[in-house]
C-alpha atoms as one frame of an Amber mdcrd trajectory, in Angstrom:
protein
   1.401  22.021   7.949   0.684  20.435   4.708  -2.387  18.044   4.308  -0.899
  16.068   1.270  -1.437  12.583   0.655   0.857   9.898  -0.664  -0.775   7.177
  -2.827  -0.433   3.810  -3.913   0.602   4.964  -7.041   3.305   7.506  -5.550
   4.707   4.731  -3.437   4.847   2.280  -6.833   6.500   4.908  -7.947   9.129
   5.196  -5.299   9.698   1.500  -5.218  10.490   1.682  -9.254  13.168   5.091
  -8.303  14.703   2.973  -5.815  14.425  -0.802  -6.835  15.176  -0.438 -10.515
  11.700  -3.095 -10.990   9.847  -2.283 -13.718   6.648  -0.272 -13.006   4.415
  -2.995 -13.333   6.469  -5.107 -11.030   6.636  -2.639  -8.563   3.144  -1.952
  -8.322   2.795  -6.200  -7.856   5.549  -5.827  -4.980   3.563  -3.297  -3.262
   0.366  -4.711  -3.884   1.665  -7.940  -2.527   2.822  -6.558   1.171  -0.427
  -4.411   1.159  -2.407  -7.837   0.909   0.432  -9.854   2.862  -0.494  -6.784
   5.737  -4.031  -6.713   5.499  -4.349 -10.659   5.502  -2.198 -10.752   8.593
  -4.542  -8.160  10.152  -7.131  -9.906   9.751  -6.174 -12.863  10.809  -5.606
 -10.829  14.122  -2.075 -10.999  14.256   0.521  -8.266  14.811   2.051  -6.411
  11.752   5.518  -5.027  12.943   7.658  -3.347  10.367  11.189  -2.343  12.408
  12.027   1.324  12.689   8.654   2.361  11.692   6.018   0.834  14.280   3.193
  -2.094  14.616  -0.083  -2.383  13.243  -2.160  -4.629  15.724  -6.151  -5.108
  15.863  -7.628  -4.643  19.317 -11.323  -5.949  20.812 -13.315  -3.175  21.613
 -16.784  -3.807  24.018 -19.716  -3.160  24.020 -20.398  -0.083  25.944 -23.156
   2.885  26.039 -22.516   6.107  24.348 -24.898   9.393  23.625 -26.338  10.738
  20.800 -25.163  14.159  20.574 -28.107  16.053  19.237 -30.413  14.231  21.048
 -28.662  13.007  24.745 -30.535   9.619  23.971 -28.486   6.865  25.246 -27.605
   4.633  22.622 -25.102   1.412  23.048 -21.900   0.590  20.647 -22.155  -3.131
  19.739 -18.566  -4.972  20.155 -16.178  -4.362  16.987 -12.374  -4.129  16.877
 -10.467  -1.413  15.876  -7.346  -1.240  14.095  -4.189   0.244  16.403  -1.048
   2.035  14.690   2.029   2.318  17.650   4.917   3.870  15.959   8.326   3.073
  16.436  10.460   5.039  18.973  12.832   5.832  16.023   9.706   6.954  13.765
   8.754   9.322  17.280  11.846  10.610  17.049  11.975  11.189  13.249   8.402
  12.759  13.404   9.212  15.050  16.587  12.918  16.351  15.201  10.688  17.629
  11.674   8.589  19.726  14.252  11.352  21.347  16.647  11.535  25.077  15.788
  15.130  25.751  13.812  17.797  27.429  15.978  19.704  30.317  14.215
């Protein structure tokens, strides 16, 4: 399993392979959804992108939790969390890349 990372700057770069922008406008393109994504977010509303999956930003509550090292009990203040569901097609996609190859 490979740990690699793709960046903003790898998927500028994609958009300028495929698009045929120039670099600079491809990097405003994606910079532009990025924000258009992130405002949304914030905003709490649901970011669905078809075929992939829905970024939504859920209400967590206040609860109690432990302090590992200690077993003090310490409470978690209320915060929300942001919640990736993918896609069944993306499932799919993501499952058929680990099924062992039959020979």
């Amino acid at each position: 399993m490979s740990n690699r990372t793709i960046t903003r700057a790898q998927l500028s770069e994609a958009v300028y392979q495929e698009v045929g922008l120039s670099r600079n406008e491809s990097a405003d393109l994606l910079e532009a959804v990025l924000s258009m994504m992130s405002d949304a977010l914030a905003a709490d509303e649901t970011v669905k992108i078809s075929s992939f999956g829905s970024f939504s930003v859920r209400q967590k509550g206040q609860r109690i939790g432990r302090n590992p090292k200690t077993g003090e009990e310490v409470p978690i203040l209320p915060r929300k969390v942001l919640v990736f569901r993918p896609s069944q097609v993306m499932k799919a996609r993501i499952n058929a890349k680990r099924a062992p190859k039959a020979s």
